[in-house]
PDB file of C-alpha atoms in Angstrom:
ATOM      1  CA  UNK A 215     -17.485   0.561 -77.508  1.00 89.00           C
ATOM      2  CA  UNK A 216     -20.332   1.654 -79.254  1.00 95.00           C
ATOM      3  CA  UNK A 217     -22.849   4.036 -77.352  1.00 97.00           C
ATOM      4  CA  UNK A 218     -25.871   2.201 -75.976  1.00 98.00           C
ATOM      5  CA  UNK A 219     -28.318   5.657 -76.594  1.00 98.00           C
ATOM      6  CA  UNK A 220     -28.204   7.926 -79.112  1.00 98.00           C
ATOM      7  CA  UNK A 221     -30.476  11.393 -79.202  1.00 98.00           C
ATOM      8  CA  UNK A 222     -30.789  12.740 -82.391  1.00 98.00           C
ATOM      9  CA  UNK A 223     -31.717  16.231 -82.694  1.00 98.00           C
ATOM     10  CA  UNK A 224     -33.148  17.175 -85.817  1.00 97.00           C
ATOM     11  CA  UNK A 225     -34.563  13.363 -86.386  1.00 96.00           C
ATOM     12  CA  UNK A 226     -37.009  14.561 -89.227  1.00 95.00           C
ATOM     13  CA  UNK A 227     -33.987  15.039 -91.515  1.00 94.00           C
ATOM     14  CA  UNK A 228     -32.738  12.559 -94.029  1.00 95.00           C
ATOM     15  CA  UNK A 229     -29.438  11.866 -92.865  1.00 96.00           C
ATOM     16  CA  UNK A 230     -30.670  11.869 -89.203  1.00 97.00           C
ATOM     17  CA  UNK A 231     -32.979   8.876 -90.335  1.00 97.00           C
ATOM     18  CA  UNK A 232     -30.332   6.497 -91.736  1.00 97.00           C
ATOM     19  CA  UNK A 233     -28.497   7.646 -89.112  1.00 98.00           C
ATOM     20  CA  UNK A 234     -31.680   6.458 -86.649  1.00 98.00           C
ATOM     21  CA  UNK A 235     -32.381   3.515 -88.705  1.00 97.00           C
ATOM     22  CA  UNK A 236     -28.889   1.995 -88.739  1.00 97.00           C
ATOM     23  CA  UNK A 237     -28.700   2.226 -85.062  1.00 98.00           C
ATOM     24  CA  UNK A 238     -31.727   0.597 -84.405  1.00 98.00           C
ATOM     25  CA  UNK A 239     -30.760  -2.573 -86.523  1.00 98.00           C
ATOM     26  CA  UNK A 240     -27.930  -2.602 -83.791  1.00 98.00           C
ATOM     27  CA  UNK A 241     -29.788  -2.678 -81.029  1.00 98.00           C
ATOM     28  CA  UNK A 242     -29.256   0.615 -79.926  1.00 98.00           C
ATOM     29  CA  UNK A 243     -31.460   2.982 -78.189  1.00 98.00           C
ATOM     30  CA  UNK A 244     -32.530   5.862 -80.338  1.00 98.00           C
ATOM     31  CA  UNK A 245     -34.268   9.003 -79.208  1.00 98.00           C
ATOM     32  CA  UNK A 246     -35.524  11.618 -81.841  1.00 98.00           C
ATOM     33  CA  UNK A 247     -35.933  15.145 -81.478  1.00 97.00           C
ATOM     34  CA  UNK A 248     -37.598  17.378 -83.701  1.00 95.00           C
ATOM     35  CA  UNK A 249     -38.840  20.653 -84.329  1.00 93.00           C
ATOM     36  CA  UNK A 250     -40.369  22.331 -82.596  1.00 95.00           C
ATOM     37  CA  UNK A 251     -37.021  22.095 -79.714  1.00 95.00           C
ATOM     38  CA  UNK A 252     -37.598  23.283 -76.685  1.00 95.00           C
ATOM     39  CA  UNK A 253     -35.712  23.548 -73.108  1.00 94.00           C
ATOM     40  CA  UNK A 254     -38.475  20.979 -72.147  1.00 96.00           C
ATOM     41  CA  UNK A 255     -37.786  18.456 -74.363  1.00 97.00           C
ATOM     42  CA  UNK A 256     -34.350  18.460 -74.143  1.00 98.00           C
ATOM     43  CA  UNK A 257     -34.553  17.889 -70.815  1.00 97.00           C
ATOM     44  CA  UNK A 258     -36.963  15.049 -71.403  1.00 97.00           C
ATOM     45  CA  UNK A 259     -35.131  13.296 -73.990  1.00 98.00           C
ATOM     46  CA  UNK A 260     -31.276  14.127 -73.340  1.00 98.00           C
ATOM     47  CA  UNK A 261     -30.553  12.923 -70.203  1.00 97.00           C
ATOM     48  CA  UNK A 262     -28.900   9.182 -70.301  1.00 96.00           C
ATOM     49  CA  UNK A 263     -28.274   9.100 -74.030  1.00 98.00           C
ATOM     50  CA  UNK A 264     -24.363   8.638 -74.395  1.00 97.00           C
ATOM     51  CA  UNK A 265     -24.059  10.448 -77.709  1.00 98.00           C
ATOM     52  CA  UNK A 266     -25.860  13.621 -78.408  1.00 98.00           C
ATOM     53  CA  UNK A 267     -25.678  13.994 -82.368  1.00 98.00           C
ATOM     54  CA  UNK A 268     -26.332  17.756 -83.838  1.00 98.00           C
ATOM     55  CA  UNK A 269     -27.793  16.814 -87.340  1.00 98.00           C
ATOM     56  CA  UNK A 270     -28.875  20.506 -88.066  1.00 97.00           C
ATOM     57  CA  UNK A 271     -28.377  23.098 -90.577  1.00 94.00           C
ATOM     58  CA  UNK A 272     -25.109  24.678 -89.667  1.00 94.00           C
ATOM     59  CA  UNK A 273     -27.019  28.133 -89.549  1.00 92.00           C
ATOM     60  CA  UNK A 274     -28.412  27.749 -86.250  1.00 95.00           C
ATOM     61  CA  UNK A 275     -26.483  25.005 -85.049  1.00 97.00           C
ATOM     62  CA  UNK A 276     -25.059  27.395 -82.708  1.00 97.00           C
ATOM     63  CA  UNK A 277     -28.818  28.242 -81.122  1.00 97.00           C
ATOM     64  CA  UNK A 278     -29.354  24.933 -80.770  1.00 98.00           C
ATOM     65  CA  UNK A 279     -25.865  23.745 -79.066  1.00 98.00           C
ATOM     66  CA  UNK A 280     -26.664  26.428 -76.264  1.00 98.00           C
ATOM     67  CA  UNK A 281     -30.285  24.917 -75.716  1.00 97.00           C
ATOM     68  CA  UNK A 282     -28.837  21.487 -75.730  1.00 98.00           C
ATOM     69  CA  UNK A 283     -25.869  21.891 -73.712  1.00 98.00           C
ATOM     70  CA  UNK A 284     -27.851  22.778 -70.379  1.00 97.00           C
ATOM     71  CA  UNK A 285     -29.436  19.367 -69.856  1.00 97.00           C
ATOM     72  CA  UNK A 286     -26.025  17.377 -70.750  1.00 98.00           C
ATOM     73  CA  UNK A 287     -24.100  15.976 -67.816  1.00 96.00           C
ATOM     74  CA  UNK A 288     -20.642  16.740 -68.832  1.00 96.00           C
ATOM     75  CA  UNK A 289     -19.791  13.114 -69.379  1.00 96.00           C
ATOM     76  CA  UNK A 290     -22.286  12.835 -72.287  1.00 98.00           C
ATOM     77  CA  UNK A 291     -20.350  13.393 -75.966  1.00 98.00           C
ATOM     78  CA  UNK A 292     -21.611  16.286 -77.981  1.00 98.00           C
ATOM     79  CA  UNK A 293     -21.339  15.761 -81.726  1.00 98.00           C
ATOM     80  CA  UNK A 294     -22.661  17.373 -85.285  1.00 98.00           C
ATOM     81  CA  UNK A 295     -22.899  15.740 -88.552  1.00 98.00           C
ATOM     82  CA  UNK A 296     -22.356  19.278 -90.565  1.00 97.00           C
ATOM     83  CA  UNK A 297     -20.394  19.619 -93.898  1.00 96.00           C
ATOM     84  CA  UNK A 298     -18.290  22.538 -92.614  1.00 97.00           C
ATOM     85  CA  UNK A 299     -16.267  22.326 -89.536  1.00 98.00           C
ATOM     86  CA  UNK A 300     -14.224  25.286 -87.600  1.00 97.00           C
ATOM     87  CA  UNK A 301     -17.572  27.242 -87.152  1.00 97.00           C
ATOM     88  CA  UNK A 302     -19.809  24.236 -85.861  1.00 97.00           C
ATOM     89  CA  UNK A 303     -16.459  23.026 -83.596  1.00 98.00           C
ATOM     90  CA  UNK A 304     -16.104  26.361 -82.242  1.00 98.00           C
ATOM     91  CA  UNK A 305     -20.168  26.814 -81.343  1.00 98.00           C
ATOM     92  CA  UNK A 306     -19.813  23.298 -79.842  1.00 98.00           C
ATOM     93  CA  UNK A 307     -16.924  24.214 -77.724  1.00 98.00           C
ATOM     94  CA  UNK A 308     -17.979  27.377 -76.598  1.00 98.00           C
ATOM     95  CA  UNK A 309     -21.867  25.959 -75.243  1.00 98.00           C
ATOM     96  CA  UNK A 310     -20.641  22.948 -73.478  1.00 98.00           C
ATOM     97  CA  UNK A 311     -17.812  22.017 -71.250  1.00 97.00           C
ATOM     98  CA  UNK A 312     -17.936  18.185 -71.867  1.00 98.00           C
ATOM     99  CA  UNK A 313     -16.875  15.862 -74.251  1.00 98.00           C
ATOM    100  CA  UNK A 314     -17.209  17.380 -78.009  1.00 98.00           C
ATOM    101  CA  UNK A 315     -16.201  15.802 -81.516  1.00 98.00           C
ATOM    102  CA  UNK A 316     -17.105  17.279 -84.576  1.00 98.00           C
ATOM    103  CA  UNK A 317     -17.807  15.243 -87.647  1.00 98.00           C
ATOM    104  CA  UNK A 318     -18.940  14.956 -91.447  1.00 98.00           C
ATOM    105  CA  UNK A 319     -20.320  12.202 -93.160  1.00 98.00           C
ATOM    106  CA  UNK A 320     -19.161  12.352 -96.468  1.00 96.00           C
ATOM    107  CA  UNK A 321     -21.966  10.882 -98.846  1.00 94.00           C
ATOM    108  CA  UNK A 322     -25.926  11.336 -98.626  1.00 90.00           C
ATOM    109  CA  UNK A 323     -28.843   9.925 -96.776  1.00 91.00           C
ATOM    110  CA  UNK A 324     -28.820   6.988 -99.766  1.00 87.00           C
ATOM    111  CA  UNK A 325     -25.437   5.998 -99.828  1.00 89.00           C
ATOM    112  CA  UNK A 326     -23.571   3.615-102.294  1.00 84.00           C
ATOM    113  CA  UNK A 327     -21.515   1.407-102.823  1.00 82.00           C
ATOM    114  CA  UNK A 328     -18.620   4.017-103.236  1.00 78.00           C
ATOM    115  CA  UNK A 329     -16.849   6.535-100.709  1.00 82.00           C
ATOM    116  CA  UNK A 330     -19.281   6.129 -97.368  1.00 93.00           C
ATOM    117  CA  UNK A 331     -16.398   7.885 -94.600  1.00 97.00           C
ATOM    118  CA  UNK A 332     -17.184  10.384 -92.181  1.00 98.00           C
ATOM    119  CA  UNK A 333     -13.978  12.880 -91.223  1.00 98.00           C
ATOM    120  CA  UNK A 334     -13.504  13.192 -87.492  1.00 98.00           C
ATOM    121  CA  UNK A 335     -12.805  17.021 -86.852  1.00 97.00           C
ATOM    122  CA  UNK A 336     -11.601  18.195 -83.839  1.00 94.00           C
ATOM    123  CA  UNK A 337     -13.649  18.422 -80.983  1.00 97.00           C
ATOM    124  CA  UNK A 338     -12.243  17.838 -76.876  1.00 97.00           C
ATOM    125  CA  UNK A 339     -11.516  15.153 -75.496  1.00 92.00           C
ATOM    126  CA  UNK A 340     -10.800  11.127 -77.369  1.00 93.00           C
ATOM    127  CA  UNK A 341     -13.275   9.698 -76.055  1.00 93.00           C
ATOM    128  CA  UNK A 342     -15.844  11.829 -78.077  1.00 96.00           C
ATOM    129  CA  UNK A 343     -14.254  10.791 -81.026  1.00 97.00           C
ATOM    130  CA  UNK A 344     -14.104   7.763 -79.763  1.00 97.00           C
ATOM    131  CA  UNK A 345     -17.716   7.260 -79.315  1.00 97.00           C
ATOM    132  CA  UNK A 346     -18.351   9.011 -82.397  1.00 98.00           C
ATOM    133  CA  UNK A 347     -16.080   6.936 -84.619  1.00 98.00           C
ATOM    134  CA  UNK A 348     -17.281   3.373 -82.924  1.00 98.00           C
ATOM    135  CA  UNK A 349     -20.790   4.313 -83.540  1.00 98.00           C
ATOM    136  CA  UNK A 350     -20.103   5.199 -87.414  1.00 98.00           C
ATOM    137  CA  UNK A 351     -18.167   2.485 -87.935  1.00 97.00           C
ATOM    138  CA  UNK A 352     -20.884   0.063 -86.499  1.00 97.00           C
ATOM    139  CA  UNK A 353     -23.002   1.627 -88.915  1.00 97.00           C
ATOM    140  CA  UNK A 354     -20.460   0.354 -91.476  1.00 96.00           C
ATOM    141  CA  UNK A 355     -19.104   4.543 -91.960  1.00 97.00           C
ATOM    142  CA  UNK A 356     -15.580   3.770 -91.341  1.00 97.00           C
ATOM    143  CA  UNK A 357     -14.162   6.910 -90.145  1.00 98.00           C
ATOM    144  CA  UNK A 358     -10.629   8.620 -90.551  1.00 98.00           C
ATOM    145  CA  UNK A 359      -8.572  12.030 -88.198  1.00 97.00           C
ATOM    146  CA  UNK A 360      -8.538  15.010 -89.438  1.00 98.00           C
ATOM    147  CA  UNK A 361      -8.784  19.051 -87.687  1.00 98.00           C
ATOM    148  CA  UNK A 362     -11.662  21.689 -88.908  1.00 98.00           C
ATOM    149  CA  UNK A 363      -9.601  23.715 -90.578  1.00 98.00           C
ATOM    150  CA  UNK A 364      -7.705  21.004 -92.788  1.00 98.00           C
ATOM    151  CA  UNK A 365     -11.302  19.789 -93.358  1.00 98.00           C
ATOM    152  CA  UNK A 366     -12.844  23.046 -94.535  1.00 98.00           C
ATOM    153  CA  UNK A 367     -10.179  23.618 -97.116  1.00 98.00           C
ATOM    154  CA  UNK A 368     -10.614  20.416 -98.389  1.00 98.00           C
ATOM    155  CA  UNK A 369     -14.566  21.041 -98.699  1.00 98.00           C
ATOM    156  CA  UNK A 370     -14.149  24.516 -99.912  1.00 98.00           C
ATOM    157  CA  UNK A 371     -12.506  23.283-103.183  1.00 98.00           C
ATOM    158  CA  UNK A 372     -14.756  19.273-103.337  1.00 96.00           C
ATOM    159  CA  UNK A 373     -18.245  20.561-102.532  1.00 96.00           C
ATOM    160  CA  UNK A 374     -18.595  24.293-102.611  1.00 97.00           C
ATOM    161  CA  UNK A 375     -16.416  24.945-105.608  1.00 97.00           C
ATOM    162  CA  UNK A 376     -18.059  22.307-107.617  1.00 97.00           C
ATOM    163  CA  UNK A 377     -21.446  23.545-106.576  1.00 97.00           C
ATOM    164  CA  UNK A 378     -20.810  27.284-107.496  1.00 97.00           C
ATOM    165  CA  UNK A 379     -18.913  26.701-110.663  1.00 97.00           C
ATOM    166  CA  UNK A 380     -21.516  24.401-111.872  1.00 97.00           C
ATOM    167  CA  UNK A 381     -24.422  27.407-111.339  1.00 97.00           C
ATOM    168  CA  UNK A 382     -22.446  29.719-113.035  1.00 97.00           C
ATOM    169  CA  UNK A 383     -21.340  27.099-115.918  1.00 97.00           C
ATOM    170  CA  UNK A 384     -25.124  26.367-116.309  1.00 97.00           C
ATOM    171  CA  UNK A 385     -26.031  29.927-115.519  1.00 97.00           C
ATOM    172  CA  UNK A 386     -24.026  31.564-118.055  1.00 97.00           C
ATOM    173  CA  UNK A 387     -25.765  29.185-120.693  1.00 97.00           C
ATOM    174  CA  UNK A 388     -29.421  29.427-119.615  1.00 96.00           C
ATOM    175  CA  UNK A 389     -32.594  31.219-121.712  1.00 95.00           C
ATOM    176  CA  UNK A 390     -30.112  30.552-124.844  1.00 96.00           C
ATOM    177  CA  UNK A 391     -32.867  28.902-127.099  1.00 96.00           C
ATOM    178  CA  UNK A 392     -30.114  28.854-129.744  1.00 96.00           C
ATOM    179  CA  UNK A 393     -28.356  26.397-127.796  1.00 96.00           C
ATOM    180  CA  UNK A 394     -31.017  23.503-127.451  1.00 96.00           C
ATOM    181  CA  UNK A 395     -30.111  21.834-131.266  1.00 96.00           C
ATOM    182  CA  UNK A 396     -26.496  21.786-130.450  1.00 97.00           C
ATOM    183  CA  UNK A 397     -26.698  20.133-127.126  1.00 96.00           C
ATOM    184  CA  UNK A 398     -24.387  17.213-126.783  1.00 97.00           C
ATOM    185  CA  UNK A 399     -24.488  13.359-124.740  1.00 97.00           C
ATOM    186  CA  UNK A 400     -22.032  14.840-122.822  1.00 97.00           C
ATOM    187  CA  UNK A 401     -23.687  18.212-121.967  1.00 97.00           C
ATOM    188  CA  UNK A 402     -26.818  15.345-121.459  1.00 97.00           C
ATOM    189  CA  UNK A 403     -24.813  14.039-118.831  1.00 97.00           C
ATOM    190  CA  UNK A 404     -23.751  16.823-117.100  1.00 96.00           C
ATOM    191  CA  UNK A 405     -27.098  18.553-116.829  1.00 96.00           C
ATOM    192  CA  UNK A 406     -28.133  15.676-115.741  1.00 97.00           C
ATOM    193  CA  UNK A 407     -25.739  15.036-113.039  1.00 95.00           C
ATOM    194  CA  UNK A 408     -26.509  18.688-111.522  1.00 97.00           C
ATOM    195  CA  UNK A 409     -30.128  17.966-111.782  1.00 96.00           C
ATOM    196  CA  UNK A 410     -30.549  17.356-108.032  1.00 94.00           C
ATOM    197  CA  UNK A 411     -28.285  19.769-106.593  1.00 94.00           C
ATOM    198  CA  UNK A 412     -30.139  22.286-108.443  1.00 96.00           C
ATOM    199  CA  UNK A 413     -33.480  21.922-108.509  1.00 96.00           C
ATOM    200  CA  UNK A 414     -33.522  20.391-104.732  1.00 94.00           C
ATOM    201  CA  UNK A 415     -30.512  21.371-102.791  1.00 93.00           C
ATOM    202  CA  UNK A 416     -29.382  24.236-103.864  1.00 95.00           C
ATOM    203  CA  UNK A 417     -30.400  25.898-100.863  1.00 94.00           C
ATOM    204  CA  UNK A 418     -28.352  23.605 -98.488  1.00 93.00           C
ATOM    205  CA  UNK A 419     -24.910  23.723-101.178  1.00 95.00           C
ATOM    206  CA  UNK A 420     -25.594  27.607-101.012  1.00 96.00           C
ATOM    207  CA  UNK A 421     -25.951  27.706 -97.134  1.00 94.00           C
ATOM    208  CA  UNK A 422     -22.773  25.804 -97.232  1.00 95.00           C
ATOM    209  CA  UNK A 423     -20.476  28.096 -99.619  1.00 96.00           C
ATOM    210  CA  UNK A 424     -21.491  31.052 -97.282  1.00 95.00           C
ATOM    211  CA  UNK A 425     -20.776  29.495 -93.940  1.00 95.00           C
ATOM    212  CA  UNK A 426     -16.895  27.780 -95.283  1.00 97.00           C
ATOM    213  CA  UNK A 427     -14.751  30.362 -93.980  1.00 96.00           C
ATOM    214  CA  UNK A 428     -12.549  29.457 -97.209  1.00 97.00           C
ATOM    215  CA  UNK A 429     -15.016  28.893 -99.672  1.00 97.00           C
ATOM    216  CA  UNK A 430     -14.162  32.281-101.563  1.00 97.00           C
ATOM    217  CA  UNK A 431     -10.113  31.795-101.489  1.00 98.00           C
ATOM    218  CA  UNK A 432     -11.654  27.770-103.337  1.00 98.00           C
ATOM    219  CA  UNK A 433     -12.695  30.669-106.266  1.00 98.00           C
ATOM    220  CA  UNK A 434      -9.539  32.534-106.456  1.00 97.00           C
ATOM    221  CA  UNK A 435      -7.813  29.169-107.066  1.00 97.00           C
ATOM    222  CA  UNK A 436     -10.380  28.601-109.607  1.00 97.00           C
ATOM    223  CA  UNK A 437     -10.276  32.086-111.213  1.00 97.00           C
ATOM    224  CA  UNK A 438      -6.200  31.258-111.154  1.00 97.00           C
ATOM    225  CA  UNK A 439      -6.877  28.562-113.350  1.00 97.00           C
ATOM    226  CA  UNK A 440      -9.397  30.462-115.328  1.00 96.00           C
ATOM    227  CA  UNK A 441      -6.658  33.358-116.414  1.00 97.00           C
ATOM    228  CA  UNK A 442      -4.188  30.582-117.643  1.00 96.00           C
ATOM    229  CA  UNK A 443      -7.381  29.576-120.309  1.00 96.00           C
ATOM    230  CA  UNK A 444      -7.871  33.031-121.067  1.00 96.00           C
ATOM    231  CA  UNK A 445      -3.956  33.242-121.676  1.00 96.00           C
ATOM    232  CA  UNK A 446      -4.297  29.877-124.294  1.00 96.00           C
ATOM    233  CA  UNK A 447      -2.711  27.804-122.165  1.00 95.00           C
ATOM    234  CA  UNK A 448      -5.319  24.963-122.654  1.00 96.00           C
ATOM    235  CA  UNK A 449      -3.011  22.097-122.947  1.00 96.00           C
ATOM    236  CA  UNK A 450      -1.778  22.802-119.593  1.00 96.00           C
ATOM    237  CA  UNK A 451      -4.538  22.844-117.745  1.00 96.00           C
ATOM    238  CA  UNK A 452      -5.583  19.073-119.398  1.00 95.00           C
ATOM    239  CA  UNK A 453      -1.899  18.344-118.388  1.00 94.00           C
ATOM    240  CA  UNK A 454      -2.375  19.314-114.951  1.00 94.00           C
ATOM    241  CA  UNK A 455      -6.025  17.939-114.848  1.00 95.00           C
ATOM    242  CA  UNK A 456      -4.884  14.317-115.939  1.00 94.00           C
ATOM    243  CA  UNK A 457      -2.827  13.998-112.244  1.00 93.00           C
ATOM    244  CA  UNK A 458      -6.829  12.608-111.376  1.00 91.00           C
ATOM    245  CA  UNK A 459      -5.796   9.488-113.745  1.00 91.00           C
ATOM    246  CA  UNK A 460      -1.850   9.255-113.281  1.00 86.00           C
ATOM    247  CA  UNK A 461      -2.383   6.667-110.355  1.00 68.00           C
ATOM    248  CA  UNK A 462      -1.188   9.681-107.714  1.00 61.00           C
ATOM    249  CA  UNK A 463      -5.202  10.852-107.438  1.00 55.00           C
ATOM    250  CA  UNK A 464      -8.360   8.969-106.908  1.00 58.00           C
ATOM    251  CA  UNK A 465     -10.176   9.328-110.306  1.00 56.00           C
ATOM    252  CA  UNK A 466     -10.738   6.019-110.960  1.00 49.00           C
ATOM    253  CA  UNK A 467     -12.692   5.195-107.897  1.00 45.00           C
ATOM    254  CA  UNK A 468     -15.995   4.259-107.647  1.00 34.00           C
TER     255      UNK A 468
END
């Protein structure tokens, strides 16, 4: 059953506004909370709502799990929408005693026609998840099991190794005037496609490599594949790299 209320804390965000907007179209109640939070309006706005959704930076999520956390009822679910897991989980767990599921929408407050899931990750109790997964999928998220740790490795390597080895890539090439006459379509396309993490959320994808407990072992297995180019072993990295095509990965998905 999907919840009938929904509070919303950190409603100013971008996410937290699809989020809002998607619920409203299905009739459900939606309170917003935003900055500046307080112990008074928490206790205005939380009490009653069935899911209480964390859509905060995952740097003070935990400050603002402990000022939520007093004015839930214990029956109320607890839930965050951060891109890293085990930390977020544990903060959760450790401020409130009630119902807790942690989760991560995997796309961006615009999302396409492509990959729109959300990983369920941990938490206590099923009917958090539950809650959690009948209100994404109503939103037309459909959701899928998973545990913070599994999840963290998984984003560690996706999203934080793609972000850093794309600043160093682009990094290691920049104030290079020499450069600018030899620049291919395909470089085009590239620069293109890091455009917005760069230039707009580059402080989020950095918050995010520093708080993923594995995001540093996601660059050893990187730096791994790094020494077997330095060794000339080119054609078996594209060997190895081609397993995205072979029908066992997901290259060719939209």
């Amino acid at each position: 059953m999907i919840p009938s209320c929904v509070a919303i804390i950190g409603a100013s965000g971008r996410m937290a506004q699809l989020f809002a907007e998607r619920s409203r179209g299905l009739g459900i109640a939606v309170r917003g909370l935003s900055r500046p939070l307080s112990g008074e309006l928490f206790a205005r706005e939380l009490p009653g709502a069935d899911l209480v959704v964390l859509s905060v930076p995952a740097g003070v999520l935990q400050d603002v799990a402990w000022m939520a956390a007093p004015h839930l009822d214990g029956r109320q679910a607890l839930c965050d929408v951060c891109s890293v897991k085990v930390r977020p989980v544990q903060a959760m767990l450790a401020a409130y005693a009630g119902p807790v599921a942690g989760t991560h929408p995997l796309f961006g407050p615009a999302p396409g026609p492509g990959r729109n899931r959300v990983a369920l990750a941990g938490g206590r109790g099923e009917a958090a998840a539950a809650l959690a997964e009948a209100w994404f999928t109503a939103m037309g998220f459909p959701c899928f099991a998973t545990d913070p740790e599994t999840h963290d490795r998984a984003m560690a390597l996706v999203q934080s190794l793609n972000f850093v080895t794309t600043v160093a890539y682009l990094a290691t090439l920049a104030e290079d005037e020499n450069l600018l006459d030899f620049l291919t379509p395909s470089f085009d396309r590239r620069l293109a496609a890091a455009r917005k993490m760069l230039t707009e959320d580059s402080a989020m994808f950095s918050a995010l490599f520093e708080a993923n407990p594995f995001a540093q072992d996601a660059v050893r297995r990187f730096r791994t594949m790094l020494g077997i180019a330095m060794g000339g072993d080119v054609d078996l990295l594209c060997e190895r790299a081609t397993w995205w095509w072979r029908g066992t990965g997901k290259g060719g998905e939209a």
